[in-house]
PDB file of C-alpha atoms in Angstrom:
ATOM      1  CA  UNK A   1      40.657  -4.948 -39.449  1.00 56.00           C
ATOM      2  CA  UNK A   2      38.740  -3.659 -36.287  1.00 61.00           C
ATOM      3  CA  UNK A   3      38.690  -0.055 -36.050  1.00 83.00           C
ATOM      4  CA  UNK A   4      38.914   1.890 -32.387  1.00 91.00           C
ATOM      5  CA  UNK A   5      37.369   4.454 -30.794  1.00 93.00           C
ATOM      6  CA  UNK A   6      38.035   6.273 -28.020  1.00 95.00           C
ATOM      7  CA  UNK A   7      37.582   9.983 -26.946  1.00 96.00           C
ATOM      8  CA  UNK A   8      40.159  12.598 -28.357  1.00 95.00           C
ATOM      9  CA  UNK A   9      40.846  14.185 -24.399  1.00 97.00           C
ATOM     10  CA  UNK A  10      40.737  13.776 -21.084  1.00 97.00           C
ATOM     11  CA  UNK A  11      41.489  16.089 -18.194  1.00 97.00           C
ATOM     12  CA  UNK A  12      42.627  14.803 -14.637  1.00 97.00           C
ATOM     13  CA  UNK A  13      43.927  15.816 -11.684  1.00 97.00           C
ATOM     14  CA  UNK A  14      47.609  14.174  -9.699  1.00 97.00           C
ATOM     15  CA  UNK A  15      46.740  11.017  -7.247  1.00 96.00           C
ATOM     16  CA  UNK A  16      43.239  10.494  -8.979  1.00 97.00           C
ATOM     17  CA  UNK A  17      42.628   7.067 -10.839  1.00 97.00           C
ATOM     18  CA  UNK A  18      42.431   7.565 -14.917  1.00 98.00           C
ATOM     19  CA  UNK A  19      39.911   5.248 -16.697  1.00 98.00           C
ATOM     20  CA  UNK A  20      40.222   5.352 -20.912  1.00 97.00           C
ATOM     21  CA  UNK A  21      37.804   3.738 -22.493  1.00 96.00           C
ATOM     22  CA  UNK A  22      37.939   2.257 -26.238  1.00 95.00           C
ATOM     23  CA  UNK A  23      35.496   0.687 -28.094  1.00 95.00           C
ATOM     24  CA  UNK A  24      36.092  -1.756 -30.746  1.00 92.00           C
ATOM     25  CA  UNK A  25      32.635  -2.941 -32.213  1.00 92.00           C
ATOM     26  CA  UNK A  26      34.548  -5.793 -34.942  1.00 89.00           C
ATOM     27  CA  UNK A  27      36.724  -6.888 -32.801  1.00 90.00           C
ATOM     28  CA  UNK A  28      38.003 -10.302 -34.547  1.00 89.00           C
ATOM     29  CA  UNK A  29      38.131 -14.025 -32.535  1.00 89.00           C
ATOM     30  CA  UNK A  30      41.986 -13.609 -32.978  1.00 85.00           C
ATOM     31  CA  UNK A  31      42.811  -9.710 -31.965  1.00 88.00           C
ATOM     32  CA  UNK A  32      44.166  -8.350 -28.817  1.00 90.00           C
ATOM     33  CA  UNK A  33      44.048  -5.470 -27.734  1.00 92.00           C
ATOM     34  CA  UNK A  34      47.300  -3.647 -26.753  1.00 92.00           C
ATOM     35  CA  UNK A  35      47.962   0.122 -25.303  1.00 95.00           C
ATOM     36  CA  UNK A  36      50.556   2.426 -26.184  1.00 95.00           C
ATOM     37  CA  UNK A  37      51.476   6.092 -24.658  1.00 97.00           C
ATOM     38  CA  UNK A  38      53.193   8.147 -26.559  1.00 97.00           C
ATOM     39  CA  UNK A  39      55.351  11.547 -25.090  1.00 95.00           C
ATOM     40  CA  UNK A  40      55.948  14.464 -27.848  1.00 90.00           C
ATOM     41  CA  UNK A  41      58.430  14.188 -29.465  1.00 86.00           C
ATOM     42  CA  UNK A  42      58.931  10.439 -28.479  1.00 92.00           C
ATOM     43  CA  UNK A  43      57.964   7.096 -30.413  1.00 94.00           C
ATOM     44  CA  UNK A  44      55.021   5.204 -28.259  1.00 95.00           C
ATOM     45  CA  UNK A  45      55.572   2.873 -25.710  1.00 94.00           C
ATOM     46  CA  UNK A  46      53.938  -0.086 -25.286  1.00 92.00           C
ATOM     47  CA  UNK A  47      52.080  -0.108 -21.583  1.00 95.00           C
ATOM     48  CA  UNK A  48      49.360  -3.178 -21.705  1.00 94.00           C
ATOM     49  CA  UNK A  49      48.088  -6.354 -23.885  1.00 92.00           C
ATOM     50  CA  UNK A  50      45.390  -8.360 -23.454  1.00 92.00           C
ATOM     51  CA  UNK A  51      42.579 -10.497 -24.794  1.00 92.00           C
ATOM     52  CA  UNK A  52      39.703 -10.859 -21.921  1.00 91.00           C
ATOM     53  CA  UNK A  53      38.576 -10.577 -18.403  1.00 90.00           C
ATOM     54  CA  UNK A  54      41.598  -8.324 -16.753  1.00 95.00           C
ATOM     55  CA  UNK A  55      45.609  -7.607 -16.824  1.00 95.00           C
ATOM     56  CA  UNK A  56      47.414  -5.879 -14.584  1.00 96.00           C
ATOM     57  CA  UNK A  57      51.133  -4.732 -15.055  1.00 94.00           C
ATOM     58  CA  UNK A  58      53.349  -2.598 -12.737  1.00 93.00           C
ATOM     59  CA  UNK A  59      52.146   0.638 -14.855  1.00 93.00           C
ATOM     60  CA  UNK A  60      48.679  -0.407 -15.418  1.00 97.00           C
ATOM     61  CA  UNK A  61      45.104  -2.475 -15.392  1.00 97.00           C
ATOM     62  CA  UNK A  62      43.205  -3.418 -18.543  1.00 98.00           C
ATOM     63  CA  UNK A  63      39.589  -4.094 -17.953  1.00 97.00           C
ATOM     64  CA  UNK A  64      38.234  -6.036 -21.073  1.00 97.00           C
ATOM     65  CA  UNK A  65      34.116  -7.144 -20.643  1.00 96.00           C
ATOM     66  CA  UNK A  66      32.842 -10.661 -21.804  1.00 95.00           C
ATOM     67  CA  UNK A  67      32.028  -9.470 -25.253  1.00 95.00           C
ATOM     68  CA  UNK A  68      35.277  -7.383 -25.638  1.00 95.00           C
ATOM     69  CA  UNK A  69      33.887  -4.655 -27.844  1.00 94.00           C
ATOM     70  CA  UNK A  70      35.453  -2.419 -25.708  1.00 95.00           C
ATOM     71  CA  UNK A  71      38.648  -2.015 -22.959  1.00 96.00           C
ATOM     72  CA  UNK A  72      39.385   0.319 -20.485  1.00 97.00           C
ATOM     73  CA  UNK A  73      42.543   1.485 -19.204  1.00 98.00           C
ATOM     74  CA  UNK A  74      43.076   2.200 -16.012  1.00 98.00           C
ATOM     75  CA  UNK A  75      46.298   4.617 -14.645  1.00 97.00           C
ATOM     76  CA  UNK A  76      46.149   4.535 -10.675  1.00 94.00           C
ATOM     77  CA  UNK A  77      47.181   7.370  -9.119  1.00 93.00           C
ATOM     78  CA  UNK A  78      48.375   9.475 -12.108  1.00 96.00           C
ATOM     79  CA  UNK A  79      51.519  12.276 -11.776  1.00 96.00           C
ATOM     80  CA  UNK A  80      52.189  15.429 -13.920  1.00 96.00           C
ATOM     81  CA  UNK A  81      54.473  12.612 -15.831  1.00 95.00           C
ATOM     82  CA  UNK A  82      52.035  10.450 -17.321  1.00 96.00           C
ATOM     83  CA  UNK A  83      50.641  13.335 -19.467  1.00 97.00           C
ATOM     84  CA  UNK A  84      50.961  12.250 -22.825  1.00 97.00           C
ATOM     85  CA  UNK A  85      48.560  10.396 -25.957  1.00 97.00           C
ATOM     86  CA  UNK A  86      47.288   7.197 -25.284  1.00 98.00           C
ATOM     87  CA  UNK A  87      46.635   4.833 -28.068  1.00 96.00           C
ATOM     88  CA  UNK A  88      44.467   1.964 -28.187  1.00 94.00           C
ATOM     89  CA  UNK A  89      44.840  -0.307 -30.796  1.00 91.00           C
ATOM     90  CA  UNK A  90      43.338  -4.015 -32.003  1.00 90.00           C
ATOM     91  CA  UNK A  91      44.590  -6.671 -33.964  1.00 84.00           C
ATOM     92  CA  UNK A  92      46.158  -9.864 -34.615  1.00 77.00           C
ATOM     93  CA  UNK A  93      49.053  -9.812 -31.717  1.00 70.00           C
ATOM     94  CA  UNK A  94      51.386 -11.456 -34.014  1.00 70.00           C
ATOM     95  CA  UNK A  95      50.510  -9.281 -37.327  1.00 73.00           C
ATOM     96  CA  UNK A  96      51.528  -5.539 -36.026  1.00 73.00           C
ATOM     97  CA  UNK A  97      51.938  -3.823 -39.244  1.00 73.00           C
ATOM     98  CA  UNK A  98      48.377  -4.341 -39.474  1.00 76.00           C
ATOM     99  CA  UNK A  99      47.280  -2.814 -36.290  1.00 80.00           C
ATOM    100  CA  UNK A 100      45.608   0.860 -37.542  1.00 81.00           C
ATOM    101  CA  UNK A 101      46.599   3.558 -35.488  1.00 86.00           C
ATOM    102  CA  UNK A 102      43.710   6.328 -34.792  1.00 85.00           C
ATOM    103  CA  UNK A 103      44.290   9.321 -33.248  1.00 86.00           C
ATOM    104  CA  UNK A 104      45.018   8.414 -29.458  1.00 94.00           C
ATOM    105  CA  UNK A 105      43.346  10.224 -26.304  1.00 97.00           C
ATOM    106  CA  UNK A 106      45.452  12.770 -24.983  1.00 97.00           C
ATOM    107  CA  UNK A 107      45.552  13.147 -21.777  1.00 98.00           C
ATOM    108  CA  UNK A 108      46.671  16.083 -19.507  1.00 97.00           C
ATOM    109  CA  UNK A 109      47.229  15.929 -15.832  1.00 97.00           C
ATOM    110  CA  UNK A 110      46.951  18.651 -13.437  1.00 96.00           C
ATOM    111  CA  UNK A 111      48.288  19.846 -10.525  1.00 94.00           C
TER     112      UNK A 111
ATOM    113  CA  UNK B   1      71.438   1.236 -23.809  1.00 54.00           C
ATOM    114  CA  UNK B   2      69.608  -1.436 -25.648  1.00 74.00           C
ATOM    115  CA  UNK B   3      66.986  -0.026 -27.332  1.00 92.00           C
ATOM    116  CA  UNK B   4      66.095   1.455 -30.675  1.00 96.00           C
ATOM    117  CA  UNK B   5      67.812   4.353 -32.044  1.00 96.00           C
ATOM    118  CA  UNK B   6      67.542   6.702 -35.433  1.00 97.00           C
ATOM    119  CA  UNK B   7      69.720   9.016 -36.998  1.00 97.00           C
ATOM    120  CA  UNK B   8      69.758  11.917 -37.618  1.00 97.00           C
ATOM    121  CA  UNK B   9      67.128  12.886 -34.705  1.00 96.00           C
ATOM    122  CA  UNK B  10      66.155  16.522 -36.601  1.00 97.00           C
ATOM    123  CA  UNK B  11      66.717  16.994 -40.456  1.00 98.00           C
ATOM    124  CA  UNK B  12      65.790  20.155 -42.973  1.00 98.00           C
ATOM    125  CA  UNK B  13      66.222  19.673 -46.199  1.00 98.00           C
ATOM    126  CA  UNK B  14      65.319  22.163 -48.912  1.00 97.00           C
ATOM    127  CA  UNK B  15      62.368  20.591 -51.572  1.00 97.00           C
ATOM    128  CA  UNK B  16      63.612  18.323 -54.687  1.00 97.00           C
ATOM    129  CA  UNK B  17      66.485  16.717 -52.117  1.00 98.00           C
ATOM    130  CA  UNK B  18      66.875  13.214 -51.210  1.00 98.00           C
ATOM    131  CA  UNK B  19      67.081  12.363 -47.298  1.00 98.00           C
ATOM    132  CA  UNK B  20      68.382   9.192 -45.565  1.00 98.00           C
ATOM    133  CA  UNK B  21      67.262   8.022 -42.442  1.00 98.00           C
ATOM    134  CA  UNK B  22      68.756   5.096 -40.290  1.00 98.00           C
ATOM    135  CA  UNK B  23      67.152   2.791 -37.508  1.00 98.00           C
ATOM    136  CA  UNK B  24      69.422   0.551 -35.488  1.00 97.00           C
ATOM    137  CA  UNK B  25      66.642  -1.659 -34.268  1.00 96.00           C
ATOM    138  CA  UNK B  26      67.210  -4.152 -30.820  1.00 94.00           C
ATOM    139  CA  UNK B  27      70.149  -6.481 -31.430  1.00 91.00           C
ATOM    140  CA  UNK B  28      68.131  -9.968 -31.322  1.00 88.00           C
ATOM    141  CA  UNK B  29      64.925  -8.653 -32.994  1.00 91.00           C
ATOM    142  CA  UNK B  30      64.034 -10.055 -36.005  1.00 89.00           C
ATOM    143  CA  UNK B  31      61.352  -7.612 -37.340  1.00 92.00           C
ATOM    144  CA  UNK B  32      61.220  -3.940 -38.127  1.00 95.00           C
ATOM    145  CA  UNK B  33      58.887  -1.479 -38.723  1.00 95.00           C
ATOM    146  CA  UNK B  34      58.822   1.966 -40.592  1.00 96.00           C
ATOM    147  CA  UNK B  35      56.169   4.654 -39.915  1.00 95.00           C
ATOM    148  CA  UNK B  36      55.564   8.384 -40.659  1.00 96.00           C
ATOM    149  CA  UNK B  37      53.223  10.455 -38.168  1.00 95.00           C
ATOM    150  CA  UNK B  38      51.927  13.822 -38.573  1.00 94.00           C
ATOM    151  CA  UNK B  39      51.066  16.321 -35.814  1.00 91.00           C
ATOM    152  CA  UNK B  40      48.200  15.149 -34.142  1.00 90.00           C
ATOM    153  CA  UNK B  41      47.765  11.633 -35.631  1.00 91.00           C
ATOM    154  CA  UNK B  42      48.820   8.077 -34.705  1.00 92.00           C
ATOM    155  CA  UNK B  43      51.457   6.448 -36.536  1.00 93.00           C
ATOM    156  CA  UNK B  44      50.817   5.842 -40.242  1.00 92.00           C
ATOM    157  CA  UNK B  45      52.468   2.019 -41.290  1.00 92.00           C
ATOM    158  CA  UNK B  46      55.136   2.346 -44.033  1.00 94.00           C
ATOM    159  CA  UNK B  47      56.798  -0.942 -44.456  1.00 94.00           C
ATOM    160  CA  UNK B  48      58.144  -3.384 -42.670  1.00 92.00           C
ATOM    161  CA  UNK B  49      60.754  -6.046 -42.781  1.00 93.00           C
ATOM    162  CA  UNK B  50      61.649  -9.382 -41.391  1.00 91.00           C
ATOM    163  CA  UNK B  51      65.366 -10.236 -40.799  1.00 91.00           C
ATOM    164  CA  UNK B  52      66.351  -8.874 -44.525  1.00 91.00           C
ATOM    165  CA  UNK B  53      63.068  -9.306 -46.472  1.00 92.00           C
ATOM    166  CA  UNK B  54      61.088  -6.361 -46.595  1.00 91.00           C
ATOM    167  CA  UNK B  55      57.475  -8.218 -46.462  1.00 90.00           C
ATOM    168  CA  UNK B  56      55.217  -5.767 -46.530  1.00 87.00           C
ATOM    169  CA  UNK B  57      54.892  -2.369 -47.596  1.00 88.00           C
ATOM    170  CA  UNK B  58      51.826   0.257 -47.464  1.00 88.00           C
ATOM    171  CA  UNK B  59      49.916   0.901 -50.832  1.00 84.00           C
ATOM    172  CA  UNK B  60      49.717   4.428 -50.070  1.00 79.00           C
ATOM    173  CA  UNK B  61      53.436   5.131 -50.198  1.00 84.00           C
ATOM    174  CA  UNK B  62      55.166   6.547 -52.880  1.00 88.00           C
ATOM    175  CA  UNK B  63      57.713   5.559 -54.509  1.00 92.00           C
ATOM    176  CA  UNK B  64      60.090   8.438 -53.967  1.00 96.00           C
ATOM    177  CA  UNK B  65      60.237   6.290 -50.791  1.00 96.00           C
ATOM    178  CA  UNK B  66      62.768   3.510 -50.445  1.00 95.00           C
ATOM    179  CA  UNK B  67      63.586   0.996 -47.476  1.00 96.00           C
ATOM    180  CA  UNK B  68      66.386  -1.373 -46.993  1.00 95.00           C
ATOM    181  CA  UNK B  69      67.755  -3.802 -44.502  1.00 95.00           C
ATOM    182  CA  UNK B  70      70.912  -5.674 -45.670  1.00 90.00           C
ATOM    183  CA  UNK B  71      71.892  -8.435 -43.534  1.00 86.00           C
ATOM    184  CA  UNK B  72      68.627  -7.943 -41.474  1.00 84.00           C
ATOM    185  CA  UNK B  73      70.912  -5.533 -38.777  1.00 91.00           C
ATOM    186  CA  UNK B  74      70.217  -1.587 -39.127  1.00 96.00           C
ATOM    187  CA  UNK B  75      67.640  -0.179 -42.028  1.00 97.00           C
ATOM    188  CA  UNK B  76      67.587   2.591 -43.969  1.00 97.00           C
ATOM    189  CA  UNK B  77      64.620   5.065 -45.057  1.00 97.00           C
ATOM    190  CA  UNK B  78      65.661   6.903 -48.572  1.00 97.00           C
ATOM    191  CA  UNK B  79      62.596   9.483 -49.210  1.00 97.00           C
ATOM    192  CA  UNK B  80      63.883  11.084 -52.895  1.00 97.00           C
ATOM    193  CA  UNK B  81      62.973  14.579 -54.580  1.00 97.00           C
ATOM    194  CA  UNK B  82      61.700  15.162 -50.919  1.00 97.00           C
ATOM    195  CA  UNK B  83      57.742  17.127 -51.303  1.00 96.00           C
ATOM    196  CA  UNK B  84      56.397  19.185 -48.440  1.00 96.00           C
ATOM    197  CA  UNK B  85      54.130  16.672 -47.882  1.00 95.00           C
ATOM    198  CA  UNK B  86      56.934  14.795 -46.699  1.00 96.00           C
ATOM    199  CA  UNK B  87      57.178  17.001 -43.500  1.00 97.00           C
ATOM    200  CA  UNK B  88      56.817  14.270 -40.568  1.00 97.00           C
ATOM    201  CA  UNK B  89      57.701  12.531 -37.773  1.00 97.00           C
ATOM    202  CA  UNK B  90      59.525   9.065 -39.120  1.00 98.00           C
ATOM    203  CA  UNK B  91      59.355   6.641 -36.443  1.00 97.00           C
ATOM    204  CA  UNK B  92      61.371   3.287 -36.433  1.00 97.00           C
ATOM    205  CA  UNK B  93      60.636   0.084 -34.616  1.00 95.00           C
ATOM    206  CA  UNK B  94      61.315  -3.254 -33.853  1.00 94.00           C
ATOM    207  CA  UNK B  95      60.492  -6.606 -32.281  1.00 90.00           C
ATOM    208  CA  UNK B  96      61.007  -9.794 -32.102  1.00 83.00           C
ATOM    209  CA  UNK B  97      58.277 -12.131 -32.910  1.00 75.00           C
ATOM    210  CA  UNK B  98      57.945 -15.293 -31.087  1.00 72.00           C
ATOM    211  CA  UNK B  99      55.268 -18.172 -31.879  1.00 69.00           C
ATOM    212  CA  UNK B 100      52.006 -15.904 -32.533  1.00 66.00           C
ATOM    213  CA  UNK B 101      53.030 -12.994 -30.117  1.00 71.00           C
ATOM    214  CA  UNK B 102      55.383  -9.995 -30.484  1.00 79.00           C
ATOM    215  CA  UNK B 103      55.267  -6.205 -29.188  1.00 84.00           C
ATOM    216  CA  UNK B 104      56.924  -3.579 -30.967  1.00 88.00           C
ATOM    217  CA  UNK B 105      59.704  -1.124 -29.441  1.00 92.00           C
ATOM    218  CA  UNK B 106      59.989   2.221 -30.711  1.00 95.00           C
ATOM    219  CA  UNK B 107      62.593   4.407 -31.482  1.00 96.00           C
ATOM    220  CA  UNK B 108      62.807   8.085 -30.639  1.00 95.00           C
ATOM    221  CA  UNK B 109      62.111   9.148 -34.364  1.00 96.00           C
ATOM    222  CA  UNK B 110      64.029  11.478 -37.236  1.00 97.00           C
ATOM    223  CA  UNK B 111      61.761  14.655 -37.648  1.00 97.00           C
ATOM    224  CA  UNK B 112      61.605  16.099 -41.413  1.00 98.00           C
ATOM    225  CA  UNK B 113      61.111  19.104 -42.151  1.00 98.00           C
ATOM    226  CA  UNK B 114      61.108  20.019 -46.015  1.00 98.00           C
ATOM    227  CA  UNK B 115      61.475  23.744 -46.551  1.00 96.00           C
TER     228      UNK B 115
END
C-alpha cells in the first residue's frame, strides 16, 4: 500500500492560488490518487481523483507528473472558507478501506 | 437531504459502559465504511461492509467493538465496557461501488467522549 507525504501546514492569504503537494514514492500501476478536505468537526469530503497528466473539477485542479510519484493540488483563488485539512490519499480506486489515511495538511487562510 | 447521517452527533458515557452508534448511509449505496479519528490524525479504517456482509474488518480493533448491518440499510457501531482510549471521533461512510470505481461520502460523525 503506497504511503503519502505531504507537509503538515500551509499558510495563505484570500484570492491567492494554493498549490499542495504530495508525494507518493510506491505508487502502484493500479492506484489513484484522490483528495479529501476535511472541516472540524465534519467527516472529509471528497474534492478530486485522478490517475495522470491533469483533472480539473469546479472546486479544483490536480496536477499529476509522468511518473506520478507525486500530485499537487491546486485551490484557485482561496476564501476564509476553504480553511480546513487536506488529505491526500493513494490506492486502488475501487478498494477504499485500504486507502491509509496520514495526517492531512492543514491549511489556514488569511485575511 | 440525501446524504449520510449518524446518531447521536455528541455522546459521554462514564468508563465500563457500552455505547451504540448508528449510520444511515445514502439510500442506493451498497458499501459502508466505519472509522475512528483522533485529534489531529486522519481517519483510522474500522470495518466495512458490503450490502449486509461485513467484509473486512481492521486487525487492530478490539473486540469490545461490534458492527452490524442487517438488511444492508442503516449500521450500527456497539463499542462495549467503553476504555478512555475509546475517546474519538467515529466517522461513518458510504458509497456505491460501480465496475472498479467508487468514492466514499462521509457522514458528519458521533464524537465519544469516555469520562
Amino acid at each position: 500500500l503506497a504511503k503519502t507525504t505531504q507537509p503538515i501546514s500551509m499558510d495563505s492569504y484570500e484570492g491567492q492560488e494554493v498549490n499542495i503537494t504530495c508525494s507518493h514514492n510506491n505508487i502502484a500501476t493500479n492506484d489513484y490518487i484522490t483528495w479529501y478536505q476535511q472541516f472540524p468537526s465534519q467527516g472529509p469530503r471528497f474534492i478530486i481523483q485522478g490517475y495522470k497528466t491533469k483533472v480539473t473539477n469546479e472546486v479544483a485542479s490536480l496536477f499529476i507528473p509522468a511518473d506520478r510519484k507525486s500530485s499537487t493540488l491546486s485551490l484557485p483563488r482561496v476564501s476564509l472558507s476553504d480553511t480546513a485539512v487536506y488529505y491526500c490519499l493513494v490506492g486502488d480506486r475501487g478498494s477504499n478501506y485500504q486507502l491509509i489515511w496520514g495526517a492531512g495538511t492543514k491549511l489556514i487562510i488569511k485575511p | 437531504d440525501t446524504g449520510v447521517s449518524q446518531n447521536p452527533r455528541h455522546k459521554i458515557t462514564k468508563r465500563g459502559q457500552n455505547v451504540t452508534f448508528r449510520c444511515d448511509p445514502i439510500s442506493e449505496h451498497n458499501r459502508l465504511y466505519w472509522y475512528r479519528q483522533t485529534l489531529g490524525q486522519g481517519p483510522e479504517f474500522l470495518t466495512y461492509f458490503q450490502n449486509e456482509a461485513q467484509l473486512e474488518k481492521s486487525r487492530l480493533l478490539s473486540d469490545r467493538f461490534s458492527a452490524e448491518r442487517p438488511k444492508g440499510s442503516f449500521s450500527t457501531l456497539e463499542i462495549q465496557r467503553t476504555e478512555q482510549g475509546d475517546s474519538a471521533m467515529y466517522l461513518c461512510a458510504s458509497s456505491l461501488r460501480t465496475g472498479s470505481q467508487e468514492t466514499q461520502y462521509f457522514g458528519p460523525g458521533t464524537r465519544l467522549l469516555v469520562l
